Amino acid sequence: MGKAVPERVLTNKDLEALVDTSDEWITTRTGIKQRYIADPDTAASDLGYLAAVQALANAQVRADDIDLLIVATTTPDMPFPATACIIQERLNAKNAAAFDVAAACSGFMYGIEIGRAMLAAGYQKVLVVGVDVISRLIDYEDRSTCVLFGDGAGAAVLGSVEPGFGFIASEIGADGSGAMLLHVPAGGSRIPAQAKSLEAKQHYVKMCGREVYKFAVQIICDSTERVLRKAGVAVDTIRWFVPHQANVRIIEAAAQRLQIAADRIYVNVDRYGNTSAASVPIALAELAQAGLVEDGDLVLMVGFGAGLTWGSALLRWGGFER
Ligand code: ACO
C-alpha cells in the first residue's frame, strides 16, 4: 500500500473565513476537522504517482514487473489520455497496460475487483491507484459541499499470495436511477466547457446530501452483509472494517446497524475529509504503515459514491510473496 496527500491543510477554521459555516457545525455533522488541498500545479497524476511509488517500494515490486495499471479517478489530469498512461510513463512501468476507471468514491473498490479478475485471467502484478483532486470540482462558495471534500491518493499492488490469504469475497454494484443525486453537470459531452456553463457554476459538484446519506448507510449495511454471507464469515470475526470515509455519522450509523465494535472500525475522515477514490486505499495504507493490521487479520473494505455505485471486499491480510 502507499498514499500521498498535498502539503496544504484547509481547516474548519479556514472554511469559516470562506463561507457561512462553523467548526462546530462541520464537526458535529461530519466529524471532519481538516482536509488537504492540492496547489494549482498539482494534478491527479502527481499525487497518484507518489502513492504508486510508495506502494511499489512497500511491496518490493519493480515498476517494470507491473503488467496492469488501473487508476480510479473522477478528476483525471485531462479527458484523455488516461491518467493511468501518464502515471505509467512516470513510473517507467513499460510492461503495463493502463486505463482509468470512473466510479467516483467507489473507484478503488471497482479497481481492485477488476484487478482481481485480471490476476485470475493470468496477469501477474496489478497496480491499482485511487486518486482524486476533487477540490477542482468544488465551489468554495457552496457551504453544503465545500466542507466535505479533500484531495489525496492511495495505491495498492495486487499479486498472488500464499494459500489461505488474500481476497475471500467481494462485490461491486450500481444504481443509475440515483445518478443525479451527486453529479457535475458540465465538462463532458452533454454540456461542454463554455462561458455560459462557467457562469452558471455547472462545473461544480451538485449533491442532494440527505438522499446520499440515506443511500450510504443502507448500502454499507447491505453490501457488507452480502459479502459476509458469500464468505460464510461472521461479522465479529472482522478485525478491521474500512469504510469509505465520507462522514463519521454515516460510518457510525452503519456500524451500529451491523453491530461492529468501535475499536474495529478505521476512521480518518477527521484528518482528510472525503478524498473520493483515494479514501479506502489511504485508510488501508495507514493501517499497514502503522502496523495495526497483522498477518491473518480479516479486513472488510466498503466503498460507495456517485453513480450511484458501491463495492465491498473481504480479505485475509498477509501471505505476501517476497
Ligand atoms: N455550515 C453550516 N450550515 C450548513 C452547512 C455548513 N457547511 N451546510 C449546510 N448547512 C445548513 C443547511 O443549509 C441547512 O439549513 P436549513 O435547515 O436552514 O435549510 C442545515 O444546515 C441542515 O442541512 P442538512 O443538509 O439537512 O444537513 P445534514 O444533517 O443532512 O448534513 C451533510 C449535511 C453533512 C451533507 C449530510 O447530508 C451528508 O453527509 N450527506 C452525505 C454526503 C456524502 O457523503 N457525499 C459524498 C458521497 S461519496 C462520492 O461519490 C463523492
Short mmCIF file of C-alpha atoms and ligand atoms in Angstrom, two decimals:
data_model
loop_
_atom_site.label_atom_id
_atom_site.label_comp_id
_atom_site.label_asym_id
_atom_site.label_seq_id
_atom_site.Cartn_x
_atom_site.Cartn_y
_atom_site.Cartn_z
CA MET A 1 0.00 0.00 0.00
CA GLY A 2 1.02 3.62 -0.49
CA LYS A 3 -0.53 7.03 -0.03
CA ALA A 4 0.08 10.69 -0.78
CA VAL A 5 -1.63 13.93 0.11
CA PRO A 6 -0.80 17.53 -0.79
CA GLU A 7 1.01 19.73 1.75
CA ARG A 8 -1.62 22.40 2.21
CA VAL A 9 -4.10 21.85 5.04
CA LEU A 10 -7.52 23.51 4.97
CA THR A 11 -9.02 23.54 8.47
CA ASN A 12 -12.61 24.12 9.52
CA LYS A 13 -11.44 27.47 10.87
CA ASP A 14 -10.10 28.37 7.40
CA LEU A 15 -13.51 27.49 5.92
CA GLU A 16 -15.22 29.80 8.40
CA ALA A 17 -13.49 32.64 6.55
CA LEU A 18 -14.78 31.42 3.16
CA VAL A 19 -18.43 30.50 3.77
CA ASP A 20 -21.12 30.88 6.43
CA THR A 21 -20.18 27.80 8.48
CA SER A 22 -18.55 26.91 11.77
CA ASP A 23 -16.09 24.37 13.10
CA GLU A 24 -18.87 23.23 15.42
CA TRP A 25 -21.36 22.59 12.55
CA ILE A 26 -18.80 20.74 10.43
CA THR A 27 -17.53 18.65 13.35
CA THR A 28 -20.93 17.59 14.65
CA ARG A 29 -22.47 16.94 11.20
CA THR A 30 -19.47 15.24 9.56
CA GLY A 31 -16.64 14.56 12.03
CA ILE A 32 -14.23 16.36 9.68
CA LYS A 33 -11.66 18.75 11.21
CA GLN A 34 -9.33 19.33 8.28
CA ARG A 35 -8.59 18.23 4.72
CA TYR A 36 -5.65 18.55 2.29
CA ILE A 37 -5.95 20.71 -0.82
CA ALA A 38 -3.67 20.47 -3.85
CA ASP A 39 -1.90 23.59 -5.08
CA PRO A 40 -2.83 24.78 -8.59
CA ASP A 41 0.15 22.96 -10.18
CA THR A 42 -0.71 19.54 -8.75
CA ALA A 43 -2.87 17.20 -10.84
CA ALA A 44 -4.21 13.71 -10.16
CA SER A 45 -1.21 12.03 -11.81
CA ASP A 46 1.20 13.87 -9.48
CA LEU A 47 -0.45 12.55 -6.31
CA GLY A 48 -1.20 9.17 -7.88
CA TYR A 49 2.44 8.78 -8.91
CA LEU A 50 3.68 9.44 -5.36
CA ALA A 51 1.26 6.91 -3.87
CA ALA A 52 2.24 4.37 -6.54
CA VAL A 53 5.98 4.77 -5.86
CA GLN A 54 5.36 4.18 -2.16
CA ALA A 55 3.16 1.13 -2.82
CA LEU A 56 5.78 -0.42 -5.12
CA ALA A 57 8.52 0.15 -2.52
CA ASN A 58 6.42 -1.35 0.28
CA ALA A 59 5.52 -4.35 -1.87
CA GLN A 60 9.14 -4.69 -3.06
CA VAL A 61 7.91 -4.82 -6.63
CA ARG A 62 9.69 -3.12 -9.55
CA ALA A 63 7.70 -0.86 -11.84
CA ASP A 64 8.53 -2.98 -14.89
CA ASP A 65 7.04 -6.06 -13.16
CA ILE A 66 3.61 -4.40 -13.21
CA ASP A 67 1.60 -5.74 -16.13
CA LEU A 68 -1.58 -3.76 -15.47
CA LEU A 69 -2.06 -0.26 -14.07
CA ILE A 70 -5.59 0.83 -13.16
CA VAL A 71 -6.27 4.36 -11.99
CA ALA A 72 -9.60 5.04 -10.31
CA THR A 73 -10.40 8.73 -10.60
CA THR A 74 -13.14 11.18 -11.47
CA THR A 75 -10.68 14.04 -11.67
CA PRO A 76 -8.25 12.86 -14.36
CA ASP A 77 -5.49 15.25 -15.46
CA MET A 78 -7.46 15.75 -18.70
CA PRO A 79 -10.26 13.96 -20.60
CA PHE A 80 -7.64 11.90 -22.42
CA PRO A 81 -5.14 10.31 -22.37
CA ALA A 82 -5.98 8.24 -19.31
CA THR A 83 -4.26 9.39 -16.14
CA ALA A 84 -3.09 5.76 -15.88
CA CYS A 85 -0.96 6.31 -19.01
CA ILE A 86 0.58 9.47 -17.56
CA ILE A 87 1.47 7.64 -14.33
CA GLN A 88 2.73 4.62 -16.30
CA GLU A 89 5.21 6.83 -18.15
CA ARG A 90 6.46 8.50 -14.95
CA LEU A 91 6.91 5.16 -13.21
CA ASN A 92 8.54 3.68 -16.31
CA ALA A 93 6.13 0.76 -15.93
CA LYS A 94 6.69 -0.06 -19.56
CA ASN A 95 5.18 -3.55 -19.43
CA ALA A 96 1.84 -2.38 -18.06
CA ALA A 97 -1.43 -1.94 -19.88
CA ALA A 98 -3.03 1.19 -18.44
CA PHE A 99 -6.53 2.58 -18.16
CA ASP A 100 -8.79 4.67 -15.89
CA VAL A 101 -11.96 3.66 -14.08
CA ALA A 102 -14.63 6.24 -13.26
CA ALA A 103 -16.77 5.12 -10.33
CA ALA A 104 -16.37 8.18 -8.08
CA CYS A 105 -15.80 7.31 -4.44
CA SER A 106 -16.24 3.59 -5.20
CA GLY A 107 -13.47 3.76 -7.81
CA PHE A 108 -10.83 1.95 -5.78
CA MET A 109 -13.25 -0.88 -4.99
CA TYR A 110 -14.04 -1.18 -8.70
CA GLY A 111 -10.30 -1.09 -9.45
CA ILE A 112 -9.41 -3.94 -7.13
CA GLU A 113 -12.37 -6.03 -8.35
CA ILE A 114 -11.13 -5.64 -11.93
CA GLY A 115 -7.55 -6.23 -10.79
CA ARG A 116 -8.52 -9.47 -9.05
CA ALA A 117 -10.32 -10.70 -12.16
CA MET A 118 -7.31 -9.87 -14.31
CA LEU A 119 -5.00 -11.74 -11.93
CA ALA A 120 -7.29 -14.74 -12.26
CA ALA A 121 -7.04 -14.30 -16.04
CA GLY A 122 -3.26 -14.55 -15.92
CA TYR A 123 -1.87 -11.10 -15.12
CA GLN A 124 0.91 -11.22 -12.51
CA LYS A 125 1.08 -7.86 -10.77
CA VAL A 126 -1.63 -5.21 -10.88
CA LEU A 127 -1.13 -1.70 -9.55
CA VAL A 128 -4.39 -0.01 -8.53
CA VAL A 129 -4.28 3.72 -7.77
CA GLY A 130 -7.24 5.62 -6.30
CA VAL A 131 -6.74 9.35 -6.70
CA ASP A 132 -8.86 12.46 -6.76
CA VAL A 133 -8.10 16.16 -6.79
CA ILE A 134 -11.75 16.66 -6.01
CA SER A 135 -11.16 20.27 -4.87
CA ARG A 136 -11.09 21.18 -8.58
CA LEU A 137 -14.80 20.30 -8.76
CA ILE A 138 -15.81 22.12 -5.59
CA ASP A 139 -17.42 25.53 -5.35
CA TYR A 140 -15.78 27.19 -2.35
CA GLU A 141 -18.82 29.45 -2.07
CA ASP A 142 -21.16 26.47 -1.54
CA ARG A 143 -21.09 25.57 2.16
CA SER A 144 -23.13 22.40 1.65
CA THR A 145 -20.32 20.72 -0.32
CA CYS A 146 -17.03 22.57 0.25
CA VAL A 147 -16.65 21.43 3.84
CA LEU A 148 -16.80 17.74 2.92
CA PHE A 149 -14.02 17.03 0.46
CA GLY A 150 -10.22 16.83 0.33
CA ASP A 151 -7.53 15.73 -2.13
CA GLY A 152 -5.35 12.62 -1.96
CA ALA A 153 -4.15 9.36 -3.45
CA GLY A 154 -3.78 5.77 -2.33
CA ALA A 155 -2.30 2.78 -4.14
CA ALA A 156 -2.14 -0.99 -3.84
CA VAL A 157 -0.08 -3.66 -5.54
CA LEU A 158 -2.11 -6.82 -6.14
CA GLY A 159 -0.44 -10.16 -6.77
CA SER A 160 -0.60 -13.78 -5.76
CA VAL A 161 -0.36 -14.61 -2.04
CA GLU A 162 0.13 -17.80 -0.06
CA PRO A 163 -2.86 -20.15 0.19
CA GLY A 164 -5.35 -19.09 2.87
CA PHE A 165 -4.61 -15.37 2.42
CA GLY A 166 -5.93 -12.67 0.13
CA PHE A 167 -9.41 -11.92 -1.16
CA ILE A 168 -12.23 -14.13 0.10
CA ALA A 169 -15.36 -12.49 -1.30
CA SER A 170 -16.34 -9.22 -2.95
CA GLU A 171 -18.96 -7.41 -4.99
CA ILE A 172 -19.41 -4.22 -6.98
CA GLY A 173 -22.73 -2.68 -7.93
CA ALA A 174 -24.51 0.34 -9.35
CA ASP A 175 -27.92 2.02 -9.37
CA GLY A 176 -28.05 4.62 -12.12
CA SER A 177 -31.51 5.76 -11.01
CA GLY A 178 -29.62 7.86 -8.45
CA ALA A 179 -27.19 9.34 -10.97
CA MET A 180 -28.36 12.92 -10.48
CA LEU A 181 -28.18 12.80 -6.68
CA LEU A 182 -24.47 13.51 -6.89
CA HIS A 183 -23.10 14.87 -10.14
CA VAL A 184 -21.14 17.53 -12.00
CA PRO A 185 -23.42 18.78 -14.78
CA ALA A 186 -20.86 20.24 -17.19
CA GLY A 187 -17.43 19.47 -18.60
CA GLY A 188 -18.45 16.40 -20.58
CA SER A 189 -20.19 15.87 -23.93
CA ARG A 190 -23.63 16.90 -22.59
CA ILE A 191 -22.56 20.41 -21.58
CA PRO A 192 -19.01 21.11 -22.75
CA ALA A 193 -16.99 23.91 -21.14
CA GLN A 194 -18.27 27.27 -22.33
CA ALA A 195 -18.69 30.76 -20.87
CA LYS A 196 -22.37 30.04 -20.09
CA SER A 197 -21.67 26.85 -18.13
CA LEU A 198 -18.86 28.51 -16.19
CA GLU A 199 -21.11 31.42 -15.28
CA ALA A 200 -23.85 29.00 -14.13
CA LYS A 201 -21.28 27.12 -11.98
CA GLN A 202 -22.17 23.88 -13.74
CA HIS A 203 -18.62 22.57 -13.43
CA TYR A 204 -19.03 22.04 -9.71
CA VAL A 205 -20.35 19.14 -7.61
CA LYS A 206 -24.12 19.22 -7.06
CA MET A 207 -25.33 16.97 -4.27
CA CYS A 208 -28.58 16.02 -2.58
CA GLY A 209 -26.89 15.45 0.79
CA ARG A 210 -29.75 13.82 2.67
CA GLU A 211 -30.55 11.29 -0.07
CA VAL A 212 -26.88 10.40 -0.47
CA TYR A 213 -26.62 9.99 3.30
CA LYS A 214 -29.54 7.53 3.40
CA PHE A 215 -28.20 5.59 0.42
CA ALA A 216 -24.74 5.43 2.01
CA VAL A 217 -25.88 3.96 5.33
CA GLN A 218 -28.16 1.45 3.60
CA ILE A 219 -25.64 0.28 1.02
CA ILE A 220 -22.78 -0.09 3.52
CA CYS A 221 -25.02 -2.44 5.53
CA ASP A 222 -26.46 -4.36 2.56
CA SER A 223 -23.19 -4.80 0.72
CA THR A 224 -21.27 -5.78 3.86
CA GLU A 225 -23.91 -8.37 4.76
CA ARG A 226 -23.90 -9.83 1.23
CA VAL A 227 -20.11 -10.18 1.19
CA LEU A 228 -20.02 -11.71 4.68
CA ARG A 229 -22.73 -14.16 3.65
CA LYS A 230 -20.84 -15.06 0.46
CA ALA A 231 -17.70 -15.68 2.52
CA GLY A 232 -19.53 -17.54 5.29
CA VAL A 233 -17.88 -15.27 7.83
CA ALA A 234 -19.44 -13.77 10.99
CA VAL A 235 -19.25 -10.03 11.45
CA ASP A 236 -17.49 -10.31 14.82
CA THR A 237 -14.51 -12.05 13.21
CA ILE A 238 -13.66 -8.92 11.21
CA ARG A 239 -10.55 -7.24 12.65
CA TRP A 240 -10.75 -4.10 10.52
CA PHE A 241 -13.79 -2.58 8.95
CA VAL A 242 -12.52 0.04 6.45
CA PRO A 243 -15.44 2.03 5.06
CA HIS A 244 -15.29 4.90 2.60
CA GLN A 245 -14.54 7.99 4.67
CA ALA A 246 -17.30 10.45 3.77
CA ASN A 247 -18.85 11.36 7.09
CA VAL A 248 -18.33 9.89 10.56
CA ARG A 249 -22.10 9.86 11.14
CA ILE A 250 -22.58 7.61 8.10
CA ILE A 251 -19.88 5.26 9.39
CA GLU A 252 -21.30 5.18 12.93
CA ALA A 253 -24.89 4.63 11.78
CA ALA A 254 -23.87 1.73 9.54
CA ALA A 255 -21.59 0.22 12.19
CA GLN A 256 -24.36 0.37 14.76
CA ARG A 257 -26.77 -1.48 12.45
CA LEU A 258 -24.11 -4.05 11.59
CA GLN A 259 -23.08 -4.31 15.25
CA ILE A 260 -19.42 -3.66 14.60
CA ALA A 261 -17.50 -2.50 17.69
CA ALA A 262 -15.86 0.93 17.51
CA ASP A 263 -12.33 -0.46 18.04
CA ARG A 264 -12.69 -2.45 14.80
CA ILE A 265 -13.58 0.49 12.59
CA TYR A 266 -10.86 2.54 10.96
CA VAL A 267 -11.73 6.24 10.83
CA ASN A 268 -9.51 9.03 9.48
CA VAL A 269 -12.15 11.29 7.93
CA ASP A 270 -11.36 13.85 10.65
CA ARG A 271 -7.93 14.43 9.08
CA TYR A 272 -8.62 14.00 5.35
CA GLY A 273 -12.29 14.72 4.69
CA ASN A 274 -13.77 12.76 1.80
CA THR A 275 -10.94 12.03 -0.65
CA SER A 276 -13.24 10.16 -3.05
CA ALA A 277 -11.42 7.29 -4.82
CA ALA A 278 -8.42 7.73 -2.51
CA SER A 279 -10.30 7.25 0.73
CA VAL A 280 -10.26 3.46 1.16
CA PRO A 281 -6.64 2.95 -0.01
CA ILE A 282 -5.37 5.83 2.18
CA ALA A 283 -7.07 4.20 5.17
CA LEU A 284 -5.62 0.78 4.34
CA ALA A 285 -2.16 2.28 3.75
CA GLU A 286 -2.30 3.95 7.17
CA LEU A 287 -3.33 0.71 8.85
CA ALA A 288 -0.46 -1.14 7.16
CA GLN A 289 2.14 1.57 7.79
CA ALA A 290 1.21 1.85 11.46
CA GLY A 291 1.50 -1.93 11.84
CA LEU A 292 -2.11 -2.09 13.02
CA VAL A 293 -3.08 -4.86 10.62
CA GLU A 294 -1.40 -8.20 11.20
CA ASP A 295 -0.99 -11.33 9.11
CA GLY A 296 -4.20 -13.33 9.26
CA ASP A 297 -6.47 -10.37 10.13
CA LEU A 298 -9.78 -10.19 8.29
CA VAL A 299 -10.24 -6.79 6.64
CA LEU A 300 -13.52 -5.64 5.13
CA MET A 301 -13.49 -2.61 2.81
CA VAL A 302 -16.67 -0.89 1.63
CA GLY A 303 -16.94 1.98 -0.83
CA PHE A 304 -19.93 3.97 -2.09
CA GLY A 305 -20.36 7.05 -4.20
CA ALA A 306 -21.74 8.85 -7.20
CA GLY A 307 -23.38 6.72 -9.86
CA LEU A 308 -24.72 5.60 -7.53
CA THR A 309 -22.05 2.95 -7.11
CA TRP A 310 -20.69 0.71 -4.40
CA GLY A 311 -18.21 -2.07 -3.81
CA SER A 312 -17.04 -4.29 -0.95
CA ALA A 313 -14.22 -6.74 -0.49
CA LEU A 314 -13.25 -9.07 2.32
CA LEU A 315 -9.66 -10.21 2.54
CA ARG A 316 -7.35 -12.05 4.87
CA TRP A 317 -4.32 -9.82 5.21
CA GLY A 318 -0.81 -11.23 4.70
CA GLY A 319 0.83 -14.21 3.00
CA PHE A 320 2.77 -11.84 0.76
CA GLU A 321 5.41 -13.14 -1.62
CA ARG A 322 8.81 -11.52 -1.01
N1 ACO B 1 -22.31 25.04 7.65
C1 ACO B 1 -23.40 25.47 8.30
N2 ACO B 1 -24.67 25.13 7.90
C2 ACO B 1 -24.78 24.32 6.83
C3 ACO B 1 -23.67 23.85 6.11
C4 ACO B 1 -22.38 24.23 6.57
N3 ACO B 1 -21.25 23.82 5.98
N4 ACO B 1 -24.10 23.08 5.11
C5 ACO B 1 -25.44 23.03 5.17
N5 ACO B 1 -25.86 23.81 6.22
C6 ACO B 1 -27.20 24.06 6.66
C7 ACO B 1 -28.23 23.82 5.59
O1 ACO B 1 -28.38 24.97 4.78
C8 ACO B 1 -29.48 23.54 6.41
O2 ACO B 1 -30.03 24.76 6.83
P1 ACO B 1 -31.63 24.98 6.81
O3 ACO B 1 -32.16 23.94 7.76
O4 ACO B 1 -31.76 26.38 7.28
O5 ACO B 1 -32.02 24.75 5.39
C9 ACO B 1 -28.93 22.84 7.66
O6 ACO B 1 -27.53 23.15 7.70
C10 ACO B 1 -29.13 21.34 7.66
O7 ACO B 1 -28.73 20.86 6.38
P2 ACO B 1 -28.86 19.36 6.01
O8 ACO B 1 -28.44 19.19 4.59
O9 ACO B 1 -30.19 18.84 6.41
O10 ACO B 1 -27.78 18.72 6.98
P3 ACO B 1 -27.46 17.20 7.23
O11 ACO B 1 -27.54 16.90 8.67
O12 ACO B 1 -28.18 16.31 6.25
O13 ACO B 1 -25.90 17.15 6.87
C11 ACO B 1 -24.44 16.53 5.08
C12 ACO B 1 -25.49 17.51 5.58
C13 ACO B 1 -23.24 16.60 6.03
C14 ACO B 1 -24.02 16.94 3.69
C15 ACO B 1 -25.04 15.10 5.08
O14 ACO B 1 -26.29 15.10 4.45
C16 ACO B 1 -24.15 14.11 4.41
O15 ACO B 1 -23.07 13.79 4.88
N6 ACO B 1 -24.58 13.53 3.27
C17 ACO B 1 -23.80 12.58 2.52
C18 ACO B 1 -22.82 13.31 1.68
C19 ACO B 1 -21.77 12.40 1.11
O16 ACO B 1 -21.28 11.53 1.78
N7 ACO B 1 -21.37 12.69 -0.13
C20 ACO B 1 -20.29 12.03 -0.75
C21 ACO B 1 -20.64 10.69 -1.29
S1 ACO B 1 -19.29 9.91 -1.99
C22 ACO B 1 -18.90 10.47 -3.59
O17 ACO B 1 -19.03 9.79 -4.56
C23 ACO B 1 -18.38 11.84 -3.80
#
